[in-house]
Every structure is written in structure tokens, then in C-alpha cells.
CSV table of C-alpha atoms and ligand atoms in Angstrom, one decimal:
chain,number,residue,atom,x,y,z
A,19,MET,CA,-8.3,35.3,-13.6
A,20,SER,CA,-6.0,35.3,-16.7
A,21,GLY,CA,-3.2,33.1,-15.1
A,22,MET,CA,-0.7,35.9,-16.1
A,23,ARG,CA,1.2,36.9,-12.9
A,24,VAL,CA,2.7,40.0,-12.7
A,25,PRO,CA,5.7,40.6,-10.0
A,26,TYR,CA,6.3,44.0,-8.9
A,27,THR,CA,9.8,43.7,-9.9
A,28,ASP,CA,12.2,40.9,-11.5
A,29,PHE,CA,15.8,41.2,-10.5
A,30,GLY,CA,16.3,38.2,-13.1
A,31,LYS,CA,15.5,40.3,-16.0
A,32,MET,CA,18.6,42.5,-15.3
A,33,HIS,CA,20.8,39.9,-13.8
A,34,ASP,CA,20.7,36.8,-16.0
A,35,PRO,CA,22.3,38.3,-19.0
A,36,LEU,CA,25.3,40.0,-16.9
A,37,ARG,CA,25.5,36.8,-14.8
A,38,ALA,CA,29.1,35.7,-16.3
A,39,GLU,CA,30.4,39.4,-15.6
A,40,LEU,CA,28.9,39.5,-12.3
A,41,ASP,CA,30.7,36.1,-11.5
A,42,ALA,CA,34.0,37.8,-12.8
A,43,ALA,CA,33.1,40.9,-10.6
A,44,TRP,CA,32.9,39.1,-7.4
A,45,LYS,CA,35.7,36.5,-8.0
A,46,ARG,CA,37.7,39.5,-8.8
A,47,VAL,CA,37.2,41.0,-5.2
A,48,MET,CA,37.9,37.7,-3.9
A,49,ASP,CA,40.8,36.7,-5.8
A,50,ARG,CA,42.4,40.2,-5.0
A,51,GLU,CA,41.6,39.9,-1.2
A,52,TRP,CA,41.3,43.8,-1.1
A,53,PHE,CA,37.7,44.5,0.4
A,54,ILE,CA,37.2,48.2,1.2
A,55,GLY,CA,38.7,51.3,-0.7
A,56,GLY,CA,40.4,49.9,-3.6
A,57,GLU,CA,40.1,50.0,-7.3
A,58,GLU,CA,36.7,49.3,-7.7
A,59,ASP,CA,35.8,51.7,-5.5
A,60,GLU,CA,37.6,54.3,-7.2
A,61,ALA,CA,36.5,53.2,-10.6
A,62,PHE,CA,32.9,52.7,-9.6
A,63,GLU,CA,33.4,56.7,-8.3
A,64,GLN,CA,34.9,58.1,-11.6
A,65,ALA,CA,32.2,56.2,-13.7
A,66,PHE,CA,29.2,57.4,-11.5
A,67,ALA,CA,30.5,60.9,-11.3
A,68,ALA,CA,30.9,60.8,-15.1
A,69,TYR,CA,27.4,59.4,-15.2
A,70,CYS,CA,25.6,62.5,-13.5
A,71,GLY,CA,27.7,65.0,-14.7
A,72,THR,CA,29.2,65.8,-11.5
A,73,LYS,CA,33.1,66.4,-10.7
A,74,TYR,CA,33.3,64.1,-7.5
A,75,CYS,CA,31.8,60.9,-6.5
A,76,VAL,CA,32.3,59.4,-3.0
A,77,GLY,CA,31.0,56.1,-2.3
A,78,VAL,CA,29.2,55.5,1.1
A,79,GLY,CA,27.7,52.6,2.9
A,80,ASN,CA,23.9,53.4,1.8
A,81,GLY,CA,21.5,56.6,1.2
A,82,LEU,CA,20.6,57.7,4.5
A,83,ASP,CA,24.4,57.7,4.9
A,84,ALA,CA,24.7,59.7,1.9
A,85,LEU,CA,22.4,62.4,3.0
A,86,ARG,CA,23.7,62.4,6.4
A,87,LEU,CA,27.2,62.8,5.2
A,88,ILE,CA,26.3,65.6,3.3
A,89,LEU,CA,24.7,67.4,6.0
A,90,LEU,CA,27.5,66.8,8.5
A,91,ALA,CA,30.2,67.9,5.7
A,92,ALA,CA,28.0,70.8,5.1
A,93,LYS,CA,28.2,71.7,9.1
A,94,ILE,CA,24.4,71.9,9.1
A,95,GLY,CA,23.5,70.9,12.8
A,96,GLU,CA,21.9,71.6,16.0
A,97,GLY,CA,19.8,74.7,16.1
A,98,ASP,CA,19.4,74.7,11.9
A,99,GLU,CA,16.1,74.0,10.1
A,100,VAL,CA,16.1,72.0,6.8
A,101,LEU,CA,13.1,72.0,4.7
A,102,VAL,CA,12.2,68.6,3.1
A,103,PRO,CA,9.1,67.2,1.7
A,104,ALA,CA,5.8,65.8,4.0
A,105,ASN,CA,5.7,62.6,1.7
A,106,THR,CA,9.1,61.4,1.2
A,107,PHE,CA,10.5,58.2,2.7
A,108,ILE,CA,11.5,58.6,6.0
A,109,ALA,CA,15.5,57.9,5.3
A,110,SER,CA,15.5,62.1,4.0
A,111,VAL,CA,14.1,63.1,7.4
A,112,LEU,CA,16.0,60.6,9.6
A,113,ALA,CA,19.4,62.3,7.8
A,114,ILE,CA,18.1,65.4,9.2
A,115,SER,CA,17.7,64.4,12.8
A,116,TYR,CA,20.7,62.3,12.7
A,117,VAL,CA,23.0,65.7,12.5
A,118,GLY,CA,20.8,67.3,15.3
A,119,ALA,CA,19.0,69.8,13.2
A,120,THR,CA,15.3,70.1,12.5
A,121,PRO,CA,13.0,69.2,9.6
A,122,VAL,CA,10.5,71.6,8.7
A,123,LEU,CA,8.3,69.6,6.4
A,124,VAL,CA,6.8,71.0,3.1
A,125,ASP,CA,3.6,69.7,1.2
A,126,PRO,CA,4.0,68.6,-2.3
A,127,ASP,CA,2.4,69.6,-5.4
A,128,PRO,CA,-0.5,66.9,-5.6
A,129,GLU,CA,0.2,66.7,-9.5
A,130,THR,CA,3.8,66.0,-9.1
A,131,ALA,CA,4.2,65.0,-5.7
A,132,LEU,CA,7.3,67.0,-5.3
A,133,ILE,CA,7.9,70.4,-3.3
A,134,THR,CA,7.7,73.4,-5.3
A,135,PRO,CA,9.8,76.4,-4.6
A,136,ALA,CA,6.9,78.5,-4.0
A,137,GLU,CA,5.5,76.3,-1.1
A,138,ALA,CA,9.3,75.9,0.3
A,139,ALA,CA,9.4,79.5,0.4
A,140,LYS,CA,6.5,79.9,2.9
A,141,HIS,CA,8.5,77.8,5.5
A,142,ILE,CA,11.9,79.8,5.5
A,143,THR,CA,12.9,81.4,8.9
A,144,SER,CA,16.3,82.9,10.1
A,145,ARG,CA,17.0,79.6,11.4
A,146,THR,CA,16.4,77.6,7.8
A,147,LYS,CA,20.1,76.4,6.6
A,148,ALA,CA,19.0,73.9,4.1
A,149,ILE,CA,16.9,72.3,1.5
A,150,MET,CA,16.5,69.0,0.9
A,151,VAL,CA,14.7,68.4,-2.3
A,152,VAL,CA,13.6,64.8,-3.0
A,153,HIS,CA,13.6,63.5,-6.6
A,154,LEU,CA,10.5,61.0,-5.8
A,155,TYR,CA,9.5,58.2,-7.8
A,156,GLY,CA,12.0,59.3,-10.1
A,157,ARG,CA,10.8,62.8,-11.1
A,158,ILE,CA,13.2,65.8,-10.9
A,159,ALA,CA,11.7,68.5,-8.7
A,160,GLU,CA,12.1,72.2,-9.9
A,161,MET,CA,15.8,72.7,-9.5
A,162,GLU,CA,16.0,76.0,-11.4
A,163,GLY,CA,13.8,77.8,-8.9
A,164,PHE,CA,14.9,76.0,-5.7
A,165,GLU,CA,18.7,77.1,-6.9
A,166,LYS,CA,17.5,80.5,-7.2
A,167,LEU,CA,15.8,80.2,-3.8
A,168,ALA,CA,18.5,78.5,-1.7
A,169,GLY,CA,20.9,81.9,-3.9
A,170,GLU,CA,18.4,84.5,-2.1
A,171,HIS,CA,18.4,83.3,1.2
A,172,GLY,CA,22.0,81.9,1.4
A,173,LEU,CA,20.9,78.0,1.7
A,174,PHE,CA,22.6,74.7,1.2
A,175,LEU,CA,20.7,72.7,-1.4
A,176,LEU,CA,20.9,69.3,-1.5
A,177,GLU,CA,19.1,66.2,-3.5
A,178,ASP,CA,17.8,63.2,-2.3
A,179,ALA,CA,18.2,61.3,-5.7
A,180,ALA,CA,17.8,58.1,-4.4
A,181,GLN,CA,14.7,57.5,-6.5
A,182,ALA,CA,16.2,59.1,-9.3
A,183,HIS,CA,19.4,57.6,-11.2
A,184,GLY,CA,19.3,58.8,-14.8
A,185,ALA,CA,16.3,61.3,-14.7
A,186,VAL,CA,17.1,64.6,-16.5
A,187,ARG,CA,15.8,68.2,-16.7
A,188,ASN,CA,16.7,70.4,-19.1
A,189,GLY,CA,19.6,68.0,-20.1
A,190,LYS,CA,21.1,68.2,-16.4
A,191,LYS,CA,21.2,64.8,-14.6
A,192,ALA,CA,19.7,64.3,-11.1
A,193,GLY,CA,22.4,64.9,-8.5
A,194,SER,CA,24.1,67.6,-10.8
A,195,PHE,CA,22.1,70.3,-9.4
A,196,GLY,CA,23.0,72.3,-5.9
A,197,GLY,CA,25.7,71.4,-3.3
A,198,GLY,CA,25.5,67.8,-3.2
A,199,ALA,CA,23.1,64.7,-4.0
A,200,GLY,CA,22.6,61.4,-2.1
A,201,PHE,CA,22.4,58.0,-4.0
A,202,SER,CA,20.9,55.0,-2.7
A,203,PHE,CA,22.1,51.4,-4.4
A,204,TYR,CA,19.6,49.5,-2.3
A,205,PRO,CA,19.1,46.5,-4.3
A,206,GLY,CA,15.2,47.7,-5.3
A,207,LYS,CA,16.4,51.1,-7.0
A,208,ASN,CA,17.0,51.8,-10.7
A,209,LEU,CA,20.7,50.9,-10.0
A,210,GLY,CA,20.8,48.7,-7.3
A,211,ALA,CA,23.8,46.6,-5.6
A,212,MET,CA,23.3,43.2,-4.0
A,213,GLY,CA,23.4,44.7,-0.5
A,214,ASP,CA,23.3,48.0,1.0
A,215,ALA,CA,25.4,50.6,-0.8
A,216,GLY,CA,25.3,54.9,-1.8
A,217,ALA,CA,26.9,57.6,-2.9
A,218,VAL,CA,27.6,61.4,-2.6
A,219,VAL,CA,28.0,63.3,-6.0
A,220,THR,CA,29.2,67.1,-6.1
A,221,ASP,CA,31.1,69.5,-7.8
A,222,ASP,CA,32.7,71.2,-4.7
A,223,PRO,CA,36.1,69.2,-3.6
A,224,GLU,CA,36.0,70.5,-0.1
A,225,LEU,CA,32.2,69.1,0.3
A,226,ALA,CA,34.1,65.7,-1.2
A,227,ARG,CA,36.7,65.7,0.8
A,228,ARG,CA,34.8,66.5,3.7
A,229,VAL,CA,32.0,63.2,3.0
A,230,ARG,CA,34.9,60.9,2.5
A,231,MET,CA,36.8,62.0,5.7
A,232,LEU,CA,33.7,61.9,7.4
A,233,GLY,CA,32.5,58.6,6.3
A,234,ASN,CA,36.1,57.0,7.3
A,235,TYR,CA,36.2,57.6,11.2
A,236,GLY,CA,36.7,61.4,10.5
A,237,SER,CA,40.1,60.3,9.3
A,238,GLU,CA,42.2,60.7,6.1
A,239,LYS,CA,45.2,59.7,7.6
A,240,LYS,CA,45.1,56.3,9.0
A,241,TYR,CA,45.1,57.0,12.7
A,242,ARG,CA,45.1,60.9,12.5
A,243,HIS,CA,41.2,61.9,13.0
A,244,GLU,CA,40.2,65.6,12.2
A,245,ALA,CA,36.6,65.0,13.0
A,246,GLN,CA,34.2,62.4,14.9
A,247,GLY,CA,33.4,60.9,11.9
A,248,VAL,CA,31.3,57.5,11.4
A,249,ASN,CA,32.1,54.6,9.4
A,250,SER,CA,30.2,54.4,5.5
A,251,ARG,CA,32.2,53.4,2.8
A,252,LEU,CA,31.0,51.4,-0.2
A,253,ASP,CA,32.8,48.3,0.0
A,254,GLU,CA,34.7,46.7,-3.1
A,255,LEU,CA,32.4,43.8,-3.9
A,256,GLN,CA,29.6,46.0,-4.3
A,257,ALA,CA,31.4,48.6,-6.3
A,258,ALA,CA,32.7,45.9,-8.3
A,259,LEU,CA,28.8,44.6,-9.1
A,260,LEU,CA,27.8,48.4,-9.7
A,261,ARG,CA,30.5,48.7,-12.0
A,262,VAL,CA,28.7,46.0,-14.1
A,263,LYS,CA,25.5,47.5,-14.1
A,264,LEU,CA,26.4,51.1,-14.1
A,265,PRO,CA,26.5,50.6,-18.2
A,266,HIS,CA,23.3,49.2,-18.4
A,267,LEU,CA,21.4,52.2,-16.6
A,268,ASP,CA,20.3,54.2,-19.9
A,269,ALA,CA,19.0,51.0,-21.6
A,270,TRP,CA,17.3,50.2,-18.6
A,271,THR,CA,15.8,53.6,-17.8
A,272,ALA,CA,14.5,54.0,-21.5
A,273,GLU,CA,12.6,50.5,-21.0
A,274,ARG,CA,11.0,52.1,-18.1
A,275,ARG,CA,9.8,55.2,-19.8
A,276,ARG,CA,8.4,52.9,-22.4
A,277,LEU,CA,6.4,50.7,-20.4
A,278,ALA,CA,5.5,54.1,-18.5
A,279,ALA,CA,3.9,55.8,-21.6
A,280,LEU,CA,2.4,52.3,-22.4
A,281,TYR,CA,0.6,52.6,-19.1
A,282,ALA,CA,-0.3,55.9,-19.4
A,283,GLY,CA,-2.1,55.4,-23.0
A,284,GLU,CA,-4.0,52.3,-22.0
A,285,ILE,CA,-5.0,53.6,-18.5
A,286,ARG,CA,-8.6,55.5,-19.1
A,287,ASN,CA,-10.6,54.9,-16.1
A,288,PRO,CA,-11.9,58.2,-14.7
A,289,ARG,CA,-11.5,56.5,-11.3
A,290,ILE,CA,-7.7,56.3,-11.7
A,291,ARG,CA,-5.6,59.5,-11.4
A,292,LEU,CA,-1.9,59.7,-13.0
A,293,LEU,CA,0.7,62.2,-12.0
A,294,LYS,CA,1.5,65.0,-14.4
A,295,LYS,CA,3.8,63.8,-17.0
A,296,ASP,CA,7.5,64.4,-17.5
A,297,PRO,CA,9.5,63.3,-19.9
A,298,GLY,CA,12.9,63.2,-18.0
A,299,ASN,CA,11.3,60.9,-15.4
A,300,GLY,CA,13.3,58.0,-14.7
A,301,TYR,CA,10.4,55.9,-13.4
A,302,HIS,CA,11.8,54.2,-10.3
A,303,ILE,CA,7.9,54.0,-9.6
A,304,PHE,CA,4.7,54.2,-11.4
A,305,PRO,CA,2.2,55.4,-9.1
A,306,VAL,CA,-1.8,55.6,-10.1
A,307,LEU,CA,-4.0,57.9,-7.7
A,308,CYS,CA,-7.2,55.9,-6.7
A,309,ASP,CA,-9.9,57.1,-3.6
A,310,ASP,CA,-10.8,53.4,-3.4
A,311,ARG,CA,-7.2,51.9,-3.2
A,312,GLU,CA,-7.6,48.8,-0.9
A,313,ARG,CA,-10.0,47.5,-3.1
A,314,LEU,CA,-8.0,48.4,-6.4
A,315,ARG,CA,-5.6,46.6,-5.0
A,316,THR,CA,-7.5,43.4,-3.9
A,317,GLU,CA,-8.7,43.2,-7.7
A,318,LEU,CA,-5.4,43.7,-8.7
A,319,ALA,CA,-3.7,40.8,-6.6
A,320,GLU,CA,-6.8,38.7,-7.5
A,321,GLU,CA,-5.2,38.8,-11.2
A,322,GLY,CA,-1.6,38.1,-9.9
A,323,ILE,CA,-0.7,41.7,-9.9
A,324,GLN,CA,2.0,42.6,-7.3
A,325,THR,CA,1.8,46.3,-6.1
A,326,LEU,CA,3.2,48.2,-3.1
A,327,ILE,CA,2.5,51.8,-1.6
A,328,HIS,CA,4.9,54.6,-1.5
A,329,TYR,CA,4.0,55.6,1.3
A,330,PRO,CA,1.1,54.9,3.6
A,331,ILE,CA,1.8,56.8,6.4
A,332,PRO,CA,3.6,60.5,5.8
A,333,ILE,CA,6.0,61.8,8.3
A,334,HIS,CA,4.0,64.2,10.1
A,335,LEU,CA,2.0,61.2,11.2
A,336,GLN,CA,4.7,59.0,11.9
A,337,GLU,CA,5.3,58.2,15.6
A,338,ALA,CA,9.2,58.7,15.2
A,339,TYR,CA,8.2,62.4,14.4
A,340,ARG,CA,5.6,63.1,17.1
A,341,GLU,CA,8.3,65.6,18.7
A,342,LEU,CA,7.8,67.7,15.6
A,343,GLY,CA,4.3,68.8,16.7
A,344,TYR,CA,2.5,68.4,13.5
A,345,ARG,CA,-1.2,67.0,13.3
A,346,GLN,CA,-3.8,65.4,10.8
A,347,GLY,CA,-4.4,67.8,8.6
A,348,ASP,CA,-1.2,70.0,8.3
A,349,PHE,CA,0.0,68.5,4.8
A,350,PRO,CA,-3.3,68.4,3.2
A,351,ALA,CA,-1.4,66.9,-0.2
A,352,ALA,CA,0.8,64.4,1.6
A,353,GLU,CA,-2.2,63.1,3.6
A,354,MET,CA,-4.2,62.6,-0.2
A,355,LEU,CA,-0.8,61.0,-1.5
A,356,ALA,CA,-0.8,58.4,1.3
A,357,ALA,CA,-4.2,57.7,1.2
A,358,THR,CA,-4.6,57.0,-2.5
A,359,GLU,CA,-1.2,56.2,-4.0
A,360,LEU,CA,-0.8,52.8,-5.4
A,361,SER,CA,2.7,51.8,-7.2
A,362,LEU,CA,2.5,49.6,-10.1
A,363,PRO,CA,4.5,46.9,-11.5
A,364,LEU,CA,7.5,48.5,-13.7
A,365,TYR,CA,10.7,47.1,-14.1
A,366,PRO,CA,13.2,46.4,-17.0
A,367,GLY,CA,12.3,43.0,-18.5
A,368,MET,CA,8.4,43.8,-18.0
A,369,THR,CA,6.4,42.8,-21.4
A,370,GLU,CA,4.0,44.7,-23.0
A,371,GLU,CA,1.1,42.1,-22.4
A,372,GLN,CA,2.1,42.4,-18.7
A,373,VAL,CA,1.4,45.9,-18.7
A,374,LEU,CA,-1.8,45.6,-20.9
A,375,HIS,CA,-2.8,43.0,-18.4
A,376,VAL,CA,-2.8,45.6,-15.4
A,377,ALA,CA,-4.2,48.1,-17.6
A,378,SER,CA,-7.1,46.3,-18.1
A,379,VAL,CA,-7.7,45.4,-14.4
A,380,LEU,CA,-7.5,49.1,-13.4
A,381,ASN,CA,-9.8,49.8,-16.5
A,382,ARG,CA,-12.4,47.5,-15.1
A,383,HIS,CA,-12.2,49.0,-11.5
B,421,LIG,C1,15.9,54.6,-0.6
B,421,LIG,C2,16.1,56.0,-0.1
B,421,LIG,C3,16.9,56.3,0.6
B,421,LIG,C4,17.5,55.6,1.6
B,421,LIG,O1,18.6,54.6,0.9
B,421,LIG,P1,18.9,53.8,1.5
B,421,LIG,O2,20.4,53.0,0.4
B,421,LIG,O3,18.2,52.4,1.7
B,421,LIG,O4,19.4,53.9,2.9
B,421,LIG,C5,16.3,57.7,1.0
B,421,LIG,N1,15.4,58.6,0.6
B,421,LIG,C6,14.6,58.0,-0.7
B,421,LIG,C7,13.8,58.7,-1.5
B,421,LIG,C8,14.9,56.5,-0.8
B,421,LIG,O5,13.8,56.1,-1.9
């Protein structure tokens, strides 16, 4: 026991230097007495669209709603199939079921934890309408290949970018590929609000219009309703806080990359495997794979190191998706990842000593 404690994450390291600005932001909203759909929201939407390199951004209530509203706006629903990774967080899949479409799971590449165009292509049928690519752990999938595949089959391509704020691929940011992308600003995400929040980004003016309309009770003009929408909007308070944090996202991402590189250089235990390197990774999560995960997790906990698992049960083995009729063995890579993945602490403000401490415990395993 070295006595050093390593939490999984530490919000204070990000928020403390910004405390005066964050205080001013929430006071500004309170004083203005305007809480939904106002100037904070508009300013954040413009800033986030510019950040992602897209024409439009629509603030919504959370990441799940962002994905659900994109699918609704793209008129995907009953009878349609949507391809989605078998190893994603359940929200990606819930968005598909919410609109009445059928999720069709795709096994990821075990070296990246991402689905590939080649594997996705095997699942395309006459009912396939869309591909939801998930940039899991902060790593952008092979979007050029997905754009080509979607083009060839006339499919709508959307990105679940809830873990990929600031990630880049060939000079393009997560969210700027395909027809639309959903972001989450859940507090623990790389750009986090202080409550639930999310956004849709797109270059398509009609998709942006429909997402905004559908998230506002199906209305663009007060008391005139074009569709049976929902209530899912980014509130002024969260937008004001996000405006303070967004300018720091690139520095935080650079710090995550630097710490991740340190981890990768220090971990030298053949029993602990890393995913393939990717310089554009935003490192929302730093996963290691270990066959003896539970013991490793205990060893780390005994040294004061907190870890998480993303995710212990793949979608096809979840009670909620029994109706899809999948069985154990159907998605070997997703099952391998669920059985071996362990997420190490990684956050802006984490010290090099903390990384070295974690690595030394891993190397002793
Ligand atoms: C967090 C997350 C979501 C959902 O975002 P919420 O804001 O929590 O609704 C969707 N997909 C992935 C991959 C996520 O990590």
C-alpha cells in the first residue's frame, strides 16, 4: 500500500480553476430569469457547431434523446432495421427501439472495440435503413468506409459521439461525418454539464430543423404542432456552464492523450492487453483487457485505485433485449470485451505519479 489514492475521475481538477466563471454563468441565468431556449443555448449551439466543424447544432435534453431525435427526424421507424455495435452502451440501442425500429447488432473488431464497414456489410438486408456508428471510448470508427457503405446501399449514417468530443480522424472531428451525430454532456463525459444535457450536430438544415421541432413538442410556432414530438431541450443553465467549459476541451483532450501515452509506455505486462493505438483518440476511457479482470480490479482497489467496467454485459445478453432472440456466443468479440475490459483512471489534472502508480500495480499482476 503506497498510500496514494487514484480516483476514477476528479471534477474538481477541471472546475476549480473555472469556479469564478462558472459562478458568473449560473448567476447570469438566474438574473436574466429566462431558463429554456434563450441566448445561452443559442451561443453554445453556435460554438459547439463551430468546434465540431458542422453547420448546425441543436441542444437537447441528453445523449439518448439526441440519437432518438436524429432517427425520428430521419423518419426511421417501424419495420426498419438499424445496425449498431453489440458492445455499445445501451442508450445507442434504446434510441433505435424508442422510434420503433429494430436494432441489428454488429460484432466489433476486438483490436479496436469498434465495428468495421466489412462486418456491418454482412448484416445489411432489404429492411436496413441506417447505420449507427459508435465512437466507443473516444476512438473514431472507420468513417470513410462507412460513408461508402451507406452511399452504396442508400442508408442513413449517424454517429453516436457521446464518448468522442474532440476526437479527430483525418483532420475531421467526431460529429462531422455522416448525416447527423448525437453528443451527450452527461457530467462524466469529456465535455460534461452539471446535470443531463446533449446535442445533435449536422450539416443538413432540414434534419436540424426537424430535430428542434420534434424536441419542442413537434412545434416551431407556439401552439401549432406539425408532429407528435417530445420535450427534450438544452436548458439555459446547462448551456451557460457548457459555454464556460468548451474553450478548455482541447487542452483537456491533449492532457488525456499525454496521460494515455504515458500509460501505454509504462504498461509492460503480457497479461494485460491494450487496444490498437490511435493518435486522434479523445480518450474518454482508457481500457485494458485482462483475462483475470476481477483479481486485477481487486489488486488495484487494494492500492487505492478506482476502476470501472465499460460494459460488463453486452446488449445481446441483456434482459431488456431478450426479444431480439440472440444467444451467448453470437458476438464473440463483444463477449470477450465484456469479460475482460477494465477502465483505468484518466482525467485532466491526473498526475504522472498517479499514472506510474497504476502502471506499477498492473505490471505486478
Ligand atoms: C453516455 C452515452 C449515451 C447516452 O447519453 P446520456 O446523456 O447519458 O443519455 C449514449 N451513447 C453512449 C456511447 C454513451 O456513452
